[in-house]
Each structure stands twice: as structure tokens, then as C-alpha cells.
Amino acid sequence: MFSHGSESLIKQAREIQEPELQKFYSRLVKLLQGKEFGHETMDSLQRLHLILSATKCTRTRLLSLLSSPVEQLQVLSSAVLRETLPLSGQELNYNEENIQLNSHSAALLLSQAGSRADLSSLCAQLLRSLDSRQPEGPTHSLTHTLPVLNAVLTHSPESLNDDNVTLLSKKLVDWLRYASIIQGGGASAGGFFTGPRSRQPVPTAELDGTVSGDFFTVLCVGQGFTEDQWMNVYSFSMLHHWLLTYHSAPSGNTFTDNANRLQLSFSLSHSFSNDDRSEVDSSVVSMVSATSSSSRLLPPKERLREKAFQYCLRLIEQSDRKALKRTDTELQKACLVEAVCILDCVCVEDTSLVYRTFPCVKALFGRLSSDLTFARVLLPIAQFYLNHELWKLVFGRFPAELFNDPFLAHELLRFLRLNLESLVLRVPQYPRSFPNLLKFLAWDSPAVVDDFVDLLPSLVTAETAVELLHTLLDLPCLSATLVLQLRSTSSPISEPGGRGLLSLEAFRSPAFRGLFLYLLRPEAGSGDTIDRLSTLHEFLAESADWPRVVQCSQTVPVLLHIFFNTVITVADQKLLAHLILVMLERSSLLLNLPTYGKEIHRVFSCHLLRLCKLHPSLVVDQSHVLLEFAGTTASVYSKEEIYTHVVWALGEYLSVSCDSRCSVTLITSCFETLEAVLFEITSSTPPPGASCPAPRVITTLISALAKLASRSHDLIPRVSLFLSKLRTVTRAGSVAWCADEEDLVAIVTRGEELWSLLRTPGVAQSVLTPPPHVTTPQWHRDTNLSMSLQLRTLTSLTHTQ
């Protein structure tokens, strides 16, 4: 319930009379047109809001403010109407007579469209206003129509029907190709007595200052622009989006369309043969002029395609001119990117345009390929031509020299993602380019890690797997090397504070230059890894706190998971055995970064078990390497995670049931190796600087020994003797190799359980080494068991006949 004062105010608002409302409205407009807004203005706005909430009589008055020349009034009226008007545009209908279209009224119109039918109605009204527009009408409405339509087709392209698409295609043709070439705004030829009558029409100019020799484009300049010139600019800005949205679907009679296009291409090629400049000099102007008359015979969609083609060729020709302003140079680059993208779009739709586009784009590539400032322009060209001549540049110089360009990194990686299937099938250089592509990741990991999550699987092949694994592990080293590469050209060896950079000095030294050059190699194939990795890590030790290096190291575990998930689908057992060797070797050859080694060991442990589970015979294949790793006592203290899993794999899969090559001699050798390590760590204190071994390392060791002994009964007395001694030693109290009493109790309990099992060897073997039919039961398929009969009976009862 409202208070008495609130009800009184609402009643006054509802009963306000027209003369009083008119005076209030006029006074508010004057207040809003002032330079400063005081308390009176705020009170008046609050009163206006109350009146609008209580009655609808003033909303139509606010519509006129949408067309006010004062933008503040436009913003105010748009905001108030957006809040107070109901959805679905029940009170707001677009009409040029009462609403002049601008950015604020356009936003209001779109916000009031509550359904697809409302959007379709709005689009129809806008297009009718375009079609019936008189030359003397308002000049601001038309320039805002295309942005509104572009917003609609972005979110609801089905709001435009076929007639709407045809109509707007015709309008785009007119604006793109037939805009005025005379400057707008009454440009004057100069003179002291220049007046309205003496103003002479001045043509638009090119960016280099010369008079335009052909039709108007976005790269033409002048002191002012006419409305159709502005529409030319707006049309070009939405052209690519329009073609992709409404011109991507083939027409109904594809065969007839292709025949007509082929016939047209033959006639055009005949006209080209009479003008050698189009073939020899790739003259864009001659090509545009030759096709202008022929395109009048085409349907609206195809005519727009033809005019878009001509427009883009003209832009490419204009971009070859030397711009007088630096900002115009950047505009040329942006227009080239858009022009090549549009050419690619129209050539996909009409293959007859490809041969006409090829000379121009090829000449453009030849002109820009040596200038790395046009790298972003060359990417759309690479999109257009999937040829090997471009890949040397895209996969070679771009990442090697422009790895620190965030815009290029984003667009190049996006280009690779969009064309991933074509790259894998058609470009053999692509998988070998990972050393260069990973430079983007090494330089700015947070920004591009999502891209490499998608790209990395495509780089994993049987030929690149081993080198790629080494490269991923050395990614923090690559990050530090890229930093040194940039600093070596701008920084002295000694910093201003006097502290010398050992890594920078080594980078500049010819004796160690090869280490860094290997990290900076452009493509794979020059070796799996570096022989002197430990030396490189010493030089780069001071980079442990560099932000780029730390960020890069945090992405490596994620990429390693993706690598191993992919490699098991492409590698044979021989390659997987080699990868196990790499994991064990590299577990001690990593750049010394906080938590980096532990995270890598955790990933290695996870996938080592996964590989062994998929292929248990790998344990026998790599038994020598695994035993050498498991027999190193230092690994217990420095590589707890991976050491534990290696021991578990040896105890689990070193069995005849997993591989018939597993002999008693191999089991005994493994047993003696693990026994020696277990005896050493339980009979001495940890080395200086190391903590006590983790309890799970000890329990995993005694479990592995018990499993091996259950497969070779001659080893059971040796395990039983050790377990009994372990129980006796722990009764005396604390021990040097276990600091926690609860952990010690858990170790002893595990030992007693294994000792009890080994007292009955037959039971121990069935429990510690169960047969496959126990670990992977399929009782529902065994017809000799009652379980199968019960399942069939229940199925027949539950299913209706």
C-alpha cells in the first residue's frame, strides 16, 4: 500500500491537464538544453518519471525528442521510453514522420521487438523507407538503417524474407558501385570571394592526393561526404556478413546456375583476351570496366556478388598507393583484410570468379610477402590460397619473428583452427611446424592456451610424438629464450643495478649458441632433444621467477594430458615403449621451477599406469629401464610420485599372465632390485636435506615384493623374513625412516596382512595375482553360471510379449 503522500502525488500526476503539461514539458526542455543541471532539473526529471508511470499521455511527446538535434535529449527520451514502454512495440511504430532514425532510436526500436514477428515487421518498415525515400527527405535516418539491419541479421537472420533480401541486395549494389564521386558538404575550389554561388563541385581524391579515376570506395577521401557515399561505407562494412548470411546457400537450380555462370565466364574471358593488360599487368581497373556492363543481366544476388568482386579489386588497386597519413595506411591494411575475405566468399559461391581473382591476389601476395607489417593481410590470402608457397611464410617467419604480436597470434591460431581439417589433409608441413607455433604459447600462454588445446591433437603423429613431448617439457626454456632473444638486442649484459645476467651472456656466447638455436628451431626433424639439457637449465635457472616463464610452466601439464590422450590413438607399441623411456629420463631433466617438477611427475605417473594397463607387455619390453629407475634409491626422495607408480607397475604386470616372456629370472632380478632399495631406506636415515620417504612408497615396495614372491615361491621366505623383522623393529618405538607414528602403524599393518597371505602360497597367488576372469568378470555372458539364467528369466518377465 502507498502512503498518503505517495497516493496524493500519483493522483496529481494522473489528473494533470494538457495546458499545465505543455508548460511543464517546455520548461523541462529548456532546462535540459542548458549547460549545467541543477536541483530543479533533477526534480523535474523525477516528476516526469512519475507522470509517465501514472499515465501514457506524454509518451508520444517524448517520441519527438528522439529526433532532437541535441544528443542529450535523444539519450534521455530513449532511456525513459525503453523503461516505460511495454514490449512488442504496442505504442511504438517506426515511421519517418514521427521518429527519425538514429543510434538511440534504433536501440529503442530493437529493444521493443519482443518476437521474431516484431523484428520482421521492423525490417519491412525500414526497407520500405529505403525503397520509397525521397531525395529531399531527412539525411540522418538513412545512414542508421544499415546498422540496425545488420544487428537484426546477426541475432535473427530469418527475420528477413526473400523479398527483403532481394530488395536490400539491389540497394547494396547501387550504394557500392554508383555512389557519387563529388565531395559532399559544398567543398569549395578556393578564392577570397568564394560564396554559395561560386562553389564548384570538387571530385573525391585517392589517399595519395590524386583525383579519383574510378568509382567511390571507402578509401576515397574528401572534405565532406554525401549521403550515398556514407551508405557506400556502411554497405562495405556489412558486406562480408551479408554475403555469408544470405548468399551461402546454393540456389534451387544448381545445374542451370552453373551453366549460366560458365557461359558468362566464357564471354568475359573473351573480352579479357582483347585487352592484354588484364592478363599481363593484372590491371584491376580494366577488369572492373570490362565486367560492369555484363553484370546488369544478372539476378540481384549474383549482381551483388559481381559488384562486391569489382569493389574489392578496386580496393586492392587503391591500397597500392602511398597514403599521405599514417592512419590511412592502417585503413588500407584493414580494407585489404576485408577485401580478400570478401573475394574468398564470392569465389566460394561462384567458381568462375576464381581465375579472375587469382592474378590480383597473387600480385598482392608478391607485393606484401616481404613486408612483415602486412602479416595480418597475408592470413586472409593464405585462407584464399592453400598452397605451399604461403606456408613457408605462415609457419616460418610469422611465428619466428612476430611471436610477440598478440593480434597476429590470435588471428593466425584462429585461422589454423578454422582450417584444421584441410591443413591435416593437404599440408604436410603443418605437423612439423610445432616448434615455431609453440612460440606463441611460450610467449603469452594465458591468451592462447585455449587455441592450443584444440590444435595440439592435430600436431601429434607417430613421426612427431617423441620430439613433441620433449618440446612440451622444454616449453618454459623456450619462453625464457624468447625473452632473452628480445633483450639481447636492447639490453646490455649487465643490468643498471650492476647484476650480470648469466643467461643473457650465455645466449650471446658462441660456445652455447647452439643450445638456444635448437630451442628456436623453425620446424621439427633436427633431433629429439638437446644433449646438454642440464647445462641449459643451469643458464636459465635465474628465469625461475620471470612471469612469462612461470605462466608457461603452468600450461604444460594440461597440454601433456592432451598429448598422451592423443598419442595412444596414433602410436604403436614400439613408440609407446620409447615414450616410457623418455618419461623416465626427463623426470630428472626439467627446468627448476616451483612445483613444476611435481606437476610433471604427477602427469607422467598417471599416463605411465594407463599405458601399462593398455599394453601390459610394455613392462617386459622396458623392464631393464624400469628396473634401473626403480633401483635408484635417490628417486625415492626426489621423485616419489613417479617412483611409486613404476614400482606398482612392476609388481602388477611382471607376470606370465600378462606376458609369456616373463621368466623366473626376470622376476627374481626385479625382486632383488626392489628388496635392496627397501632394505636401504628402512635401515638408514634419509640423506641430508631430504625428508623421510613417504609411507605409500614403502607399502608399495612391500606389496610389489609380495606379488613377485607369490609368482616365484622360492622368494616367499625372503619376504616373510623381512616382514617379520619389520614388525620386530617397530615394536621398539620410533624409527629413523618414518617420522609419523600413524604412518608407521599403517605400514606394519600392511606388512602383517601380506605376511599372513604368504603363509598359504596358493591363496596369496590368487589374491595378489588374480586371473583375468576375476578382474574383468563377464558372468552375465557365461551360460554355465546361474547368473545368466536369472538375467534371461527376469528379462522375459519384464518385457511385454
PDB file of N, CA, C and O in Angstrom, residues 755-798:
ATOM      1  N   TRP A 755      52.099 -60.802   5.126  1.00  0.00           N
ATOM      2  CA  TRP A 755      52.776 -61.960   5.737  1.00  0.00           C
ATOM      3  C   TRP A 755      51.784 -63.084   5.954  1.00  0.00           C
ATOM      4  O   TRP A 755      52.097 -64.262   5.722  1.00  0.00           O
ATOM      5  N   SER A 756      50.552 -62.755   6.373  1.00  0.00           N
ATOM      6  CA  SER A 756      49.527 -63.778   6.575  1.00  0.00           C
ATOM      7  C   SER A 756      49.133 -64.429   5.257  1.00  0.00           C
ATOM      8  O   SER A 756      48.901 -65.653   5.199  1.00  0.00           O
ATOM      9  N   LEU A 757      49.051 -63.639   4.190  1.00  0.00           N
ATOM     10  CA  LEU A 757      48.722 -64.211   2.886  1.00  0.00           C
ATOM     11  C   LEU A 757      49.795 -65.161   2.404  1.00  0.00           C
ATOM     12  O   LEU A 757      49.512 -66.243   1.873  1.00  0.00           O
ATOM     13  N   LEU A 758      51.057 -64.758   2.566  1.00  0.00           N
ATOM     14  CA  LEU A 758      52.162 -65.570   2.038  1.00  0.00           C
ATOM     15  C   LEU A 758      52.342 -66.886   2.792  1.00  0.00           C
ATOM     16  O   LEU A 758      53.064 -67.774   2.307  1.00  0.00           O
ATOM     17  N   ARG A 759      51.733 -67.025   3.930  1.00  0.00           N
ATOM     18  CA  ARG A 759      51.817 -68.293   4.657  1.00  0.00           C
ATOM     19  C   ARG A 759      51.092 -69.403   3.914  1.00  0.00           C
ATOM     20  O   ARG A 759      51.397 -70.585   4.106  1.00  0.00           O
ATOM     21  N   THR A 760      50.141 -69.030   3.075  1.00  0.00           N
ATOM     22  CA  THR A 760      49.466 -70.004   2.208  1.00  0.00           C
ATOM     23  C   THR A 760      49.682 -69.560   0.765  1.00  0.00           C
ATOM     24  O   THR A 760      48.934 -68.746   0.229  1.00  0.00           O
ATOM     25  N   PRO A 761      50.742 -70.032   0.108  1.00  0.00           N
ATOM     26  CA  PRO A 761      51.133 -69.537  -1.227  1.00  0.00           C
ATOM     27  C   PRO A 761      50.022 -69.613  -2.266  1.00  0.00           C
ATOM     28  O   PRO A 761      49.891 -68.715  -3.106  1.00  0.00           O
ATOM     29  N   GLY A 762      49.203 -70.653  -2.238  1.00  0.00           N
ATOM     30  CA  GLY A 762      48.137 -70.747  -3.237  1.00  0.00           C
ATOM     31  C   GLY A 762      47.125 -69.620  -3.105  1.00  0.00           C
ATOM     32  O   GLY A 762      46.692 -69.019  -4.103  1.00  0.00           O
ATOM     33  N   VAL A 763      46.755 -69.319  -1.879  1.00  0.00           N
ATOM     34  CA  VAL A 763      45.821 -68.223  -1.647  1.00  0.00           C
ATOM     35  C   VAL A 763      46.469 -66.881  -2.012  1.00  0.00           C
ATOM     36  O   VAL A 763      45.846 -66.000  -2.606  1.00  0.00           O
ATOM     37  N   ALA A 764      47.741 -66.741  -1.665  1.00  0.00           N
ATOM     38  CA  ALA A 764      48.449 -65.486  -1.954  1.00  0.00           C
ATOM     39  C   ALA A 764      48.483 -65.203  -3.452  1.00  0.00           C
ATOM     40  O   ALA A 764      48.279 -64.060  -3.899  1.00  0.00           O
ATOM     41  N   GLN A 765      48.723 -66.253  -4.257  1.00  0.00           N
ATOM     42  CA  GLN A 765      48.800 -66.034  -5.696  1.00  0.00           C
ATOM     43  C   GLN A 765      47.441 -65.649  -6.274  1.00  0.00           C
ATOM     44  O   GLN A 765      47.345 -64.775  -7.140  1.00  0.00           O
ATOM     45  N   SER A 766      46.365 -66.271  -5.771  1.00  0.00           N
ATOM     46  CA  SER A 766      45.040 -65.942  -6.300  1.00  0.00           C
ATOM     47  C   SER A 766      44.573 -64.561  -5.855  1.00  0.00           C
ATOM     48  O   SER A 766      43.785 -63.919  -6.561  1.00  0.00           O
ATOM     49  N   VAL A 767      45.057 -64.105  -4.692  1.00  0.00           N
ATOM     50  CA  VAL A 767      44.652 -62.785  -4.203  1.00  0.00           C
ATOM     51  C   VAL A 767      45.531 -61.695  -4.797  1.00  0.00           C
ATOM     52  O   VAL A 767      45.034 -60.666  -5.271  1.00  0.00           O
ATOM     53  N   LEU A 768      46.860 -61.894  -4.788  1.00  0.00           N
ATOM     54  CA  LEU A 768      47.780 -60.857  -5.248  1.00  0.00           C
ATOM     55  C   LEU A 768      47.919 -60.831  -6.766  1.00  0.00           C
ATOM     56  O   LEU A 768      48.252 -59.791  -7.336  1.00  0.00           O
ATOM     57  N   THR A 769      47.683 -61.970  -7.423  1.00  0.00           N
ATOM     58  CA  THR A 769      47.726 -62.028  -8.888  1.00  0.00           C
ATOM     59  C   THR A 769      46.484 -62.749  -9.380  1.00  0.00           C
ATOM     60  O   THR A 769      46.542 -63.905  -9.828  1.00  0.00           O
ATOM     61  N   PRO A 770      45.334 -62.123  -9.317  1.00  0.00           N
ATOM     62  CA  PRO A 770      44.091 -62.800  -9.721  1.00  0.00           C
ATOM     63  C   PRO A 770      44.055 -63.018 -11.224  1.00  0.00           C
ATOM     64  O   PRO A 770      44.615 -62.235 -11.993  1.00  0.00           O
ATOM     65  N   PRO A 771      43.402 -64.095 -11.668  1.00  0.00           N
ATOM     66  CA  PRO A 771      43.295 -64.347 -13.116  1.00  0.00           C
ATOM     67  C   PRO A 771      42.408 -63.295 -13.786  1.00  0.00           C
ATOM     68  O   PRO A 771      41.623 -62.623 -13.124  1.00  0.00           O
ATOM     69  N   PRO A 772      42.524 -63.155 -15.117  1.00  0.00           N
ATOM     70  CA  PRO A 772      41.755 -62.121 -15.838  1.00  0.00           C
ATOM     71  C   PRO A 772      40.254 -62.233 -15.656  1.00  0.00           C
ATOM     72  O   PRO A 772      39.558 -61.220 -15.597  1.00  0.00           O
ATOM     73  N   HIS A 773      39.716 -63.475 -15.568  1.00  0.00           N
ATOM     74  CA  HIS A 773      38.266 -63.602 -15.474  1.00  0.00           C
ATOM     75  C   HIS A 773      37.724 -63.117 -14.129  1.00  0.00           C
ATOM     76  O   HIS A 773      36.527 -62.889 -13.984  1.00  0.00           O
ATOM     77  N   VAL A 774      38.638 -62.911 -13.163  1.00  0.00           N
ATOM     78  CA  VAL A 774      38.218 -62.378 -11.869  1.00  0.00           C
ATOM     79  C   VAL A 774      38.270 -60.849 -11.896  1.00  0.00           C
ATOM     80  O   VAL A 774      37.396 -60.163 -11.373  1.00  0.00           O
ATOM     81  N   THR A 775      39.331 -60.309 -12.503  1.00  0.00           N
ATOM     82  CA  THR A 775      39.478 -58.845 -12.535  1.00  0.00           C
ATOM     83  C   THR A 775      38.547 -58.195 -13.546  1.00  0.00           C
ATOM     84  O   THR A 775      38.142 -57.051 -13.378  1.00  0.00           O
ATOM     85  N   THR A 776      38.217 -58.947 -14.610  1.00  0.00           N
ATOM     86  CA  THR A 776      37.273 -58.415 -15.613  1.00  0.00           C
ATOM     87  C   THR A 776      36.150 -59.434 -15.807  1.00  0.00           C
ATOM     88  O   THR A 776      36.098 -60.136 -16.821  1.00  0.00           O
ATOM     89  N   PRO A 777      35.254 -59.544 -14.833  1.00  0.00           N
ATOM     90  CA  PRO A 777      34.212 -60.584 -14.914  1.00  0.00           C
ATOM     91  C   PRO A 777      33.181 -60.285 -15.996  1.00  0.00           C
ATOM     92  O   PRO A 777      32.870 -59.133 -16.267  1.00  0.00           O
ATOM     93  N   GLN A 778      32.679 -61.359 -16.592  1.00  0.00           N
ATOM     94  CA  GLN A 778      31.606 -61.278 -17.586  1.00  0.00           C
ATOM     95  C   GLN A 778      30.593 -62.392 -17.305  1.00  0.00           C
ATOM     96  O   GLN A 778      30.212 -63.157 -18.179  1.00  0.00           O
ATOM     97  N   TRP A 779      30.171 -62.430 -16.014  1.00  0.00           N
ATOM     98  CA  TRP A 779      29.278 -63.519 -15.607  1.00  0.00           C
ATOM     99  C   TRP A 779      27.946 -63.499 -16.341  1.00  0.00           C
ATOM    100  O   TRP A 779      27.315 -64.532 -16.510  1.00  0.00           O
ATOM    101  N   HIS A 780      27.515 -62.320 -16.774  1.00  0.00           N
ATOM    102  CA  HIS A 780      26.232 -62.246 -17.463  1.00  0.00           C
ATOM    103  C   HIS A 780      26.281 -62.906 -18.837  1.00  0.00           C
ATOM    104  O   HIS A 780      25.236 -63.146 -19.452  1.00  0.00           O
ATOM    105  N   ARG A 781      27.509 -63.199 -19.317  1.00  0.00           N
ATOM    106  CA  ARG A 781      27.645 -63.844 -20.630  1.00  0.00           C
ATOM    107  C   ARG A 781      27.975 -65.331 -20.527  1.00  0.00           C
ATOM    108  O   ARG A 781      27.970 -66.021 -21.542  1.00  0.00           O
ATOM    109  N   ASP A 782      28.276 -65.807 -19.343  1.00  0.00           N
ATOM    110  CA  ASP A 782      28.687 -67.201 -19.166  1.00  0.00           C
ATOM    111  C   ASP A 782      27.434 -68.057 -18.999  1.00  0.00           C
ATOM    112  O   ASP A 782      26.729 -67.971 -17.989  1.00  0.00           O
ATOM    113  N   THR A 783      27.173 -68.906 -19.979  1.00  0.00           N
ATOM    114  CA  THR A 783      25.954 -69.732 -19.943  1.00  0.00           C
ATOM    115  C   THR A 783      26.043 -70.854 -18.917  1.00  0.00           C
ATOM    116  O   THR A 783      25.021 -71.481 -18.608  1.00  0.00           O
ATOM    117  N   ASN A 784      27.261 -71.148 -18.390  1.00  0.00           N
ATOM    118  CA  ASN A 784      27.413 -72.211 -17.404  1.00  0.00           C
ATOM    119  C   ASN A 784      27.100 -71.740 -15.987  1.00  0.00           C
ATOM    120  O   ASN A 784      27.131 -72.538 -15.051  1.00  0.00           O
ATOM    121  N   LEU A 785      26.834 -70.473 -15.788  1.00  0.00           N
ATOM    122  CA  LEU A 785      26.541 -69.927 -14.469  1.00  0.00           C
ATOM    123  C   LEU A 785      25.056 -69.622 -14.354  1.00  0.00           C
ATOM    124  O   LEU A 785      24.375 -69.344 -15.342  1.00  0.00           O
ATOM    125  N   SER A 786      24.563 -69.687 -13.123  1.00  0.00           N
ATOM    126  CA  SER A 786      23.145 -69.407 -12.906  1.00  0.00           C
ATOM    127  C   SER A 786      22.819 -67.937 -13.122  1.00  0.00           C
ATOM    128  O   SER A 786      21.663 -67.586 -13.373  1.00  0.00           O
ATOM    129  N   MET A 787      23.809 -67.045 -13.020  1.00  0.00           N
ATOM    130  CA  MET A 787      23.569 -65.613 -13.206  1.00  0.00           C
ATOM    131  C   MET A 787      22.966 -65.331 -14.581  1.00  0.00           C
ATOM    132  O   MET A 787      22.038 -64.535 -14.720  1.00  0.00           O
ATOM    133  N   SER A 788      23.492 -65.996 -15.604  1.00  0.00           N
ATOM    134  CA  SER A 788      22.987 -65.776 -16.954  1.00  0.00           C
ATOM    135  C   SER A 788      21.537 -66.213 -17.072  1.00  0.00           C
ATOM    136  O   SER A 788      20.714 -65.542 -17.682  1.00  0.00           O
ATOM    137  N   LEU A 789      21.175 -67.364 -16.465  1.00  0.00           N
ATOM    138  CA  LEU A 789      19.804 -67.855 -16.499  1.00  0.00           C
ATOM    139  C   LEU A 789      18.863 -66.904 -15.775  1.00  0.00           C
ATOM    140  O   LEU A 789      17.754 -66.620 -16.247  1.00  0.00           O
ATOM    141  N   GLN A 790      19.306 -66.377 -14.650  1.00  0.00           N
ATOM    142  CA  GLN A 790      18.463 -65.441 -13.898  1.00  0.00           C
ATOM    143  C   GLN A 790      18.204 -64.164 -14.703  1.00  0.00           C
ATOM    144  O   GLN A 790      17.083 -63.638 -14.707  1.00  0.00           O
ATOM    145  N   LEU A 791      19.224 -63.656 -15.361  1.00  0.00           N
ATOM    146  CA  LEU A 791      19.051 -62.449 -16.171  1.00  0.00           C
ATOM    147  C   LEU A 791      18.071 -62.683 -17.305  1.00  0.00           C
ATOM    148  O   LEU A 791      17.230 -61.825 -17.603  1.00  0.00           O
ATOM    149  N   ARG A 792      18.167 -63.846 -17.961  1.00  0.00           N
ATOM    150  CA  ARG A 792      17.252 -64.122 -19.066  1.00  0.00           C
ATOM    151  C   ARG A 792      15.818 -64.273 -18.569  1.00  0.00           C
ATOM    152  O   ARG A 792      14.869 -63.835 -19.219  1.00  0.00           O
ATOM    153  N   THR A 793      15.648 -64.884 -17.382  1.00  0.00           N
ATOM    154  CA  THR A 793      14.309 -65.055 -16.818  1.00  0.00           C
ATOM    155  C   THR A 793      13.694 -63.710 -16.471  1.00  0.00           C
ATOM    156  O   THR A 793      12.525 -63.430 -16.770  1.00  0.00           O
ATOM    157  N   LEU A 794      14.476 -62.837 -15.808  1.00  0.00           N
ATOM    158  CA  LEU A 794      13.965 -61.514 -15.449  1.00  0.00           C
ATOM    159  C   LEU A 794      13.633 -60.694 -16.691  1.00  0.00           C
ATOM    160  O   LEU A 794      12.652 -59.947 -16.717  1.00  0.00           O
ATOM    161  N   THR A 795      14.449 -60.831 -17.737  1.00  0.00           N
ATOM    162  CA  THR A 795      14.195 -60.092 -18.970  1.00  0.00           C
ATOM    163  C   THR A 795      12.880 -60.522 -19.616  1.00  0.00           C
ATOM    164  O   THR A 795      12.091 -59.697 -20.075  1.00  0.00           O
ATOM    165  N   SER A 796      12.628 -61.845 -19.630  1.00  0.00           N
ATOM    166  CA  SER A 796      11.388 -62.339 -20.240  1.00  0.00           C
ATOM    167  C   SER A 796      10.163 -61.922 -19.437  1.00  0.00           C
ATOM    168  O   SER A 796       9.080 -61.732 -20.008  1.00  0.00           O
ATOM    169  N   LEU A 797      10.328 -61.748 -18.127  1.00  0.00           N
ATOM    170  CA  LEU A 797       9.197 -61.351 -17.292  1.00  0.00           C
ATOM    171  C   LEU A 797       8.879 -59.867 -17.437  1.00  0.00           C
ATOM    172  O   LEU A 797       7.723 -59.450 -17.379  1.00  0.00           O
ATOM    173  N   THR A 798       9.918 -59.059 -17.592  1.00  0.00           N
ATOM    174  CA  THR A 798       9.715 -57.609 -17.644  1.00  0.00           C
ATOM    175  C   THR A 798       9.327 -57.114 -19.023  1.00  0.00           C
ATOM    176  O   THR A 798       8.688 -56.062 -19.144  1.00  0.00           O
TER     177      THR A 798
END
